[in-house]
PDB file of C-alpha atoms in Angstrom:
ATOM      1  CA  MET A   1      21.122  88.945 -18.026  1.00 51.00           C
ATOM      2  CA  ASP A   2      20.573  88.314 -14.329  1.00 60.00           C
ATOM      3  CA  SER A   3      23.987  89.246 -12.485  1.00 68.00           C
ATOM      4  CA  HIS A   4      23.086  86.379  -9.772  1.00 72.00           C
ATOM      5  CA  LEU A   5      23.155  83.987 -12.509  1.00 62.00           C
ATOM      6  CA  LEU A   6      26.360  85.297 -14.310  1.00 62.00           C
ATOM      7  CA  LEU A   7      27.980  85.173 -10.699  1.00 71.00           C
ATOM      8  CA  GLU A   8      26.625  81.490 -10.121  1.00 70.00           C
ATOM      9  CA  ILE A   9      27.972  80.318 -13.349  1.00 62.00           C
ATOM     10  CA  TYR A  10      31.341  82.059 -13.100  1.00 71.00           C
ATOM     11  CA  ASN A  11      31.979  80.630  -9.562  1.00 69.00           C
ATOM     12  CA  LYS A  12      31.144  77.142 -10.579  1.00 70.00           C
ATOM     13  CA  GLN A  13      32.610  76.978 -14.148  1.00 79.00           C
ATOM     14  CA  ALA A  14      35.600  79.332 -14.224  1.00 82.00           C
ATOM     15  CA  LYS A  15      37.793  76.859 -12.523  1.00 82.00           C
ATOM     16  CA  MET A  16      36.795  74.045 -14.699  1.00 83.00           C
ATOM     17  CA  ILE A  17      37.334  76.107 -17.905  1.00 85.00           C
ATOM     18  CA  TYR A  18      40.704  77.248 -16.368  1.00 86.00           C
ATOM     19  CA  PHE A  19      41.928  73.633 -15.437  1.00 83.00           C
ATOM     20  CA  TYR A  20      40.832  72.502 -18.870  1.00 84.00           C
ATOM     21  CA  LEU A  21      42.834  75.218 -20.526  1.00 85.00           C
ATOM     22  CA  LYS A  22      45.897  74.419 -18.403  1.00 83.00           C
ATOM     23  CA  LYS A  23      45.708  70.702 -19.377  1.00 79.00           C
ATOM     24  CA  ASN A  24      45.849  71.733 -23.009  1.00 80.00           C
ATOM     25  CA  GLY A  25      49.125  73.486 -22.391  1.00 78.00           C
ATOM     26  CA  CYS A  26      48.052  76.871 -21.669  1.00 82.00           C
ATOM     27  CA  SER A  27      50.084  78.987 -19.266  1.00 84.00           C
ATOM     28  CA  HIS A  28      48.851  80.048 -15.932  1.00 87.00           C
ATOM     29  CA  GLU A  29      48.486  83.664 -16.722  1.00 89.00           C
ATOM     30  CA  ASP A  30      47.065  83.172 -20.128  1.00 88.00           C
ATOM     31  CA  ALA A  31      44.323  80.741 -18.866  1.00 88.00           C
ATOM     32  CA  GLU A  32      43.269  83.211 -16.188  1.00 89.00           C
ATOM     33  CA  ASP A  33      43.147  86.063 -18.883  1.00 90.00           C
ATOM     34  CA  ILE A  34      41.254  83.801 -21.291  1.00 90.00           C
ATOM     35  CA  VAL A  35      38.525  82.808 -18.723  1.00 89.00           C
ATOM     36  CA  GLN A  36      38.176  86.630 -17.605  1.00 89.00           C
ATOM     37  CA  GLU A  37      38.012  87.649 -21.367  1.00 89.00           C
ATOM     38  CA  SER A  38      35.456  85.045 -22.186  1.00 88.00           C
ATOM     39  CA  TYR A  39      33.220  86.066 -19.322  1.00 84.00           C
ATOM     40  CA  THR A  40      33.656  89.705 -20.521  1.00 85.00           C
ATOM     41  CA  LYS A  41      32.715  89.013 -24.043  1.00 85.00           C
ATOM     42  CA  PHE A  42      29.816  86.896 -22.836  1.00 81.00           C
ATOM     43  CA  ILE A  43      28.535  89.693 -20.661  1.00 80.00           C
ATOM     44  CA  THR A  44      28.961  92.075 -23.819  1.00 82.00           C
ATOM     45  CA  TYR A  45      27.062  89.851 -26.165  1.00 79.00           C
ATOM     46  CA  SER A  46      24.915  87.780 -23.976  1.00 75.00           C
ATOM     47  CA  SER A  47      21.519  89.386 -25.002  1.00 79.00           C
ATOM     48  CA  GLY A  48      20.750  86.767 -27.706  1.00 77.00           C
ATOM     49  CA  VAL A  49      22.057  83.656 -25.759  1.00 77.00           C
ATOM     50  CA  PRO A  50      19.556  81.597 -23.603  1.00 78.00           C
ATOM     51  CA  SER A  51      20.643  81.043 -20.070  1.00 71.00           C
ATOM     52  CA  GLU A  52      20.827  77.234 -20.485  1.00 75.00           C
ATOM     53  CA  LYS A  53      23.268  77.660 -23.386  1.00 78.00           C
ATOM     54  CA  ALA A  54      25.559  80.351 -21.229  1.00 76.00           C
ATOM     55  CA  LEU A  55      28.244  77.929 -20.223  1.00 78.00           C
ATOM     56  CA  SER A  56      28.502  76.391 -23.577  1.00 82.00           C
ATOM     57  CA  TYR A  57      28.870  79.753 -25.156  1.00 83.00           C
ATOM     58  CA  ILE A  58      31.608  80.781 -22.639  1.00 85.00           C
ATOM     59  CA  PHE A  59      33.390  77.525 -23.189  1.00 85.00           C
ATOM     60  CA  THR A  60      33.451  78.258 -27.064  1.00 86.00           C
ATOM     61  CA  ILE A  61      34.534  81.702 -26.526  1.00 88.00           C
ATOM     62  CA  ALA A  62      37.539  80.579 -24.241  1.00 88.00           C
ATOM     63  CA  MET A  63      38.540  77.772 -26.798  1.00 86.00           C
ATOM     64  CA  ASN A  64      38.514  80.200 -29.606  1.00 87.00           C
ATOM     65  CA  GLU A  65      40.575  82.577 -27.704  1.00 89.00           C
ATOM     66  CA  PHE A  66      43.103  79.965 -26.786  1.00 88.00           C
ATOM     67  CA  LYS A  67      43.373  78.691 -30.365  1.00 85.00           C
ATOM     68  CA  LYS A  68      43.787  82.341 -31.482  1.00 87.00           C
ATOM     69  CA  ARG A  69      46.674  82.945 -28.963  1.00 85.00           C
ATOM     70  CA  LEU A  70      48.312  79.681 -29.965  1.00 80.00           C
ATOM     71  CA  LYS A  71      48.261  80.719 -33.622  1.00 82.00           C
ATOM     72  CA  LYS A  72      49.475  84.367 -32.739  1.00 82.00           C
ATOM     73  CA  LYS A  73      52.340  83.017 -30.711  1.00 77.00           C
ATOM     74  CA  GLY A  74      53.007  80.179 -33.226  1.00 75.00           C
ATOM     75  CA  ILE A  75      53.067  77.619 -30.655  1.00 61.00           C
ATOM     76  CA  GLU A  76      52.048  74.101 -30.819  1.00 55.00           C
ATOM     77  CA  ARG A  77      49.597  72.715 -28.411  1.00 53.00           C
ATOM     78  CA  ALA A  78      51.011  70.330 -25.824  1.00 51.00           C
ATOM     79  CA  ILE A  79      48.657  68.507 -23.798  1.00 51.00           C
ATOM     80  CA  SER A  80      49.732  68.103 -20.040  1.00 50.00           C
ATOM     81  CA  ILE A  81      48.847  64.830 -18.380  1.00 49.00           C
ATOM     82  CA  ASP A  82      50.733  65.178 -14.965  1.00 52.00           C
ATOM     83  CA  ASP A  83      52.807  67.988 -14.583  1.00 51.00           C
ATOM     84  CA  HIS A  84      53.183  67.483 -10.720  1.00 52.00           C
ATOM     85  CA  ARG A  85      54.456  63.981 -11.463  1.00 49.00           C
ATOM     86  CA  PHE A  86      57.717  65.186 -12.736  1.00 48.00           C
ATOM     87  CA  TRP A  87      58.434  66.901  -9.278  1.00 47.00           C
ATOM     88  CA  ASN A  88      57.251  63.963  -7.300  1.00 54.00           C
ATOM     89  CA  ASN A  89      59.737  61.752  -9.121  1.00 48.00           C
ATOM     90  CA  PHE A  90      62.499  63.429  -7.170  1.00 47.00           C
ATOM     91  CA  GLU A  91      60.995  62.531  -3.798  1.00 49.00           C
ATOM     92  CA  ASN A  92      59.094  59.578  -4.431  1.00 51.00           C
ATOM     93  CA  LYS A  93      60.304  55.940  -3.097  1.00 52.00           C
ATOM     94  CA  HIS A  94      58.977  54.199  -6.108  1.00 54.00           C
ATOM     95  CA  ASP A  95      61.056  52.123  -8.401  1.00 58.00           C
ATOM     96  CA  THR A  96      63.182  54.254 -11.039  1.00 61.00           C
ATOM     97  CA  GLU A  97      62.048  51.817 -13.907  1.00 64.00           C
ATOM     98  CA  LEU A  98      58.313  52.186 -12.913  1.00 67.00           C
ATOM     99  CA  SER A  99      58.829  56.067 -12.949  1.00 64.00           C
ATOM    100  CA  VAL A 100      60.381  56.065 -16.374  1.00 67.00           C
ATOM    101  CA  LEU A 101      57.667  53.660 -17.729  1.00 71.00           C
ATOM    102  CA  ASN A 102      55.042  56.054 -16.456  1.00 72.00           C
ATOM    103  CA  ILE A 103      56.580  58.999 -18.130  1.00 71.00           C
ATOM    104  CA  GLU A 104      56.897  57.035 -21.502  1.00 78.00           C
ATOM    105  CA  MET A 105      53.248  55.977 -21.267  1.00 80.00           C
ATOM    106  CA  ASN A 106      52.171  59.592 -20.582  1.00 78.00           C
ATOM    107  CA  GLN A 107      54.131  60.808 -23.687  1.00 80.00           C
ATOM    108  CA  GLU A 108      52.308  57.921 -25.789  1.00 85.00           C
ATOM    109  CA  ILE A 109      48.824  59.083 -24.353  1.00 85.00           C
ATOM    110  CA  SER A 110      49.665  62.645 -25.399  1.00 82.00           C
ATOM    111  CA  LEU A 111      50.869  61.667 -28.803  1.00 86.00           C
ATOM    112  CA  ILE A 112      47.777  59.576 -29.292  1.00 88.00           C
ATOM    113  CA  LEU A 113      45.416  62.498 -28.020  1.00 86.00           C
ATOM    114  CA  GLU A 114      47.096  64.823 -30.448  1.00 85.00           C
ATOM    115  CA  SER A 115      46.429  62.457 -33.390  1.00 90.00           C
ATOM    116  CA  ILE A 116      42.836  62.016 -32.893  1.00 91.00           C
ATOM    117  CA  GLN A 117      39.889  64.524 -33.716  1.00 91.00           C
ATOM    118  CA  GLU A 118      39.545  67.556 -31.661  1.00 87.00           C
ATOM    119  CA  ILE A 119      36.158  66.976 -30.283  1.00 89.00           C
ATOM    120  CA  TYR A 120      37.369  63.392 -29.298  1.00 92.00           C
ATOM    121  CA  LYS A 121      40.321  64.626 -27.549  1.00 89.00           C
ATOM    122  CA  GLN A 122      38.196  67.331 -25.695  1.00 87.00           C
ATOM    123  CA  LEU A 123      35.551  64.828 -24.528  1.00 91.00           C
ATOM    124  CA  LEU A 124      38.472  62.285 -23.334  1.00 90.00           C
ATOM    125  CA  LEU A 125      39.943  65.134 -21.450  1.00 86.00           C
ATOM    126  CA  LEU A 126      36.976  66.359 -19.793  1.00 87.00           C
ATOM    127  CA  LYS A 127      35.779  62.866 -18.842  1.00 89.00           C
ATOM    128  CA  TYR A 128      38.792  61.075 -17.693  1.00 87.00           C
ATOM    129  CA  ASP A 129      41.168  63.900 -16.652  1.00 83.00           C
ATOM    130  CA  LEU A 130      38.768  66.427 -15.241  1.00 81.00           C
ATOM    131  CA  GLU A 131      36.588  63.460 -14.224  1.00 84.00           C
ATOM    132  CA  LEU A 132      33.344  65.429 -15.205  1.00 86.00           C
ATOM    133  CA  SER A 133      30.048  63.552 -15.427  1.00 89.00           C
ATOM    134  CA  TYR A 134      28.279  63.208 -18.790  1.00 92.00           C
ATOM    135  CA  LYS A 135      25.783  65.563 -17.735  1.00 89.00           C
ATOM    136  CA  GLU A 136      28.471  68.346 -16.696  1.00 86.00           C
ATOM    137  CA  ILE A 137      30.274  67.769 -20.147  1.00 89.00           C
ATOM    138  CA  ALA A 138      26.863  68.244 -21.967  1.00 88.00           C
ATOM    139  CA  LEU A 139      26.202  71.378 -20.205  1.00 84.00           C
ATOM    140  CA  LEU A 140      29.581  72.687 -20.677  1.00 85.00           C
ATOM    141  CA  LEU A 141      29.692  71.892 -24.501  1.00 85.00           C
ATOM    142  CA  GLY A 142      25.844  72.588 -25.056  1.00 84.00           C
ATOM    143  CA  MET A 143      25.140  69.285 -26.406  1.00 88.00           C
ATOM    144  CA  LYS A 144      22.679  66.440 -25.446  1.00 92.00           C
ATOM    145  CA  GLU A 145      24.035  63.933 -22.809  1.00 93.00           C
ATOM    146  CA  GLU A 146      23.202  61.124 -25.310  1.00 95.00           C
ATOM    147  CA  THR A 147      25.396  62.711 -27.838  1.00 95.00           C
ATOM    148  CA  ILE A 148      28.116  62.988 -25.401  1.00 94.00           C
ATOM    149  CA  ARG A 149      27.733  59.337 -24.552  1.00 95.00           C
ATOM    150  CA  THR A 150      27.935  58.486 -28.287  1.00 96.00           C
ATOM    151  CA  TYR A 151      30.883  60.537 -29.188  1.00 95.00           C
ATOM    152  CA  LEU A 152      32.842  59.411 -25.786  1.00 95.00           C
ATOM    153  CA  PHE A 153      32.306  55.876 -27.035  1.00 96.00           C
ATOM    154  CA  ARG A 154      33.547  56.626 -30.467  1.00 95.00           C
ATOM    155  CA  ALA A 155      36.567  58.605 -28.921  1.00 94.00           C
ATOM    156  CA  ARG A 156      37.596  55.670 -26.680  1.00 94.00           C
ATOM    157  CA  LYS A 157      37.301  53.212 -29.665  1.00 95.00           C
ATOM    158  CA  GLU A 158      39.655  55.685 -31.663  1.00 94.00           C
ATOM    159  CA  PHE A 159      42.060  56.043 -28.685  1.00 92.00           C
ATOM    160  CA  GLN A 160      42.119  51.913 -28.409  1.00 93.00           C
ATOM    161  CA  LYS A 161      42.690  51.616 -31.925  1.00 94.00           C
ATOM    162  CA  LYS A 162      45.596  54.105 -32.192  1.00 92.00           C
ATOM    163  CA  TRP A 163      46.959  52.640 -29.033  1.00 90.00           C
ATOM    164  CA  ARG A 164      46.933  49.006 -30.502  1.00 91.00           C
ATOM    165  CA  ASN A 165      48.617  50.225 -33.472  1.00 90.00           C
ATOM    166  CA  LEU A 166      51.286  51.919 -31.399  1.00 85.00           C
ATOM    167  CA  HIS A 167      52.073  48.767 -29.645  1.00 83.00           C
ATOM    168  CA  GLU A 168      51.998  46.342 -32.435  1.00 81.00           C
TER     169      GLU A 168
END
């Protein structure tokens, strides 16, 4: 594989994969290690992978490595919605009640995300937490853009249904 293409993919996408892993509860050190190992494995086994599928291949390697580490450590996955919000609560001037309500809502969102299908959870986090476009998500997951739109529509519907059930 062309080293310039690999460097370009790495520079553009490694941070995105890193932040996605962090949002899924991966520690800083583990996320860095997983990204690095994913690219190393890709370089080793890339001969049969077309260049347009490189990113989705690397992303899949990273997700599999993350799941393997969680299983090995016996850790449950915890999605992190807003880690910095905790520290900001010490210094913000907002109403305490509003801060507590925001924390509770984040916990409810995390609970619902844990209860929906894995692909839906991934798509919702990529679209609304990492603010990626449909095209970027399609590239990252190696799927068609229309498929991403369809799955995101279904993911939103499932999330809304579970949200309503939680609040009835």
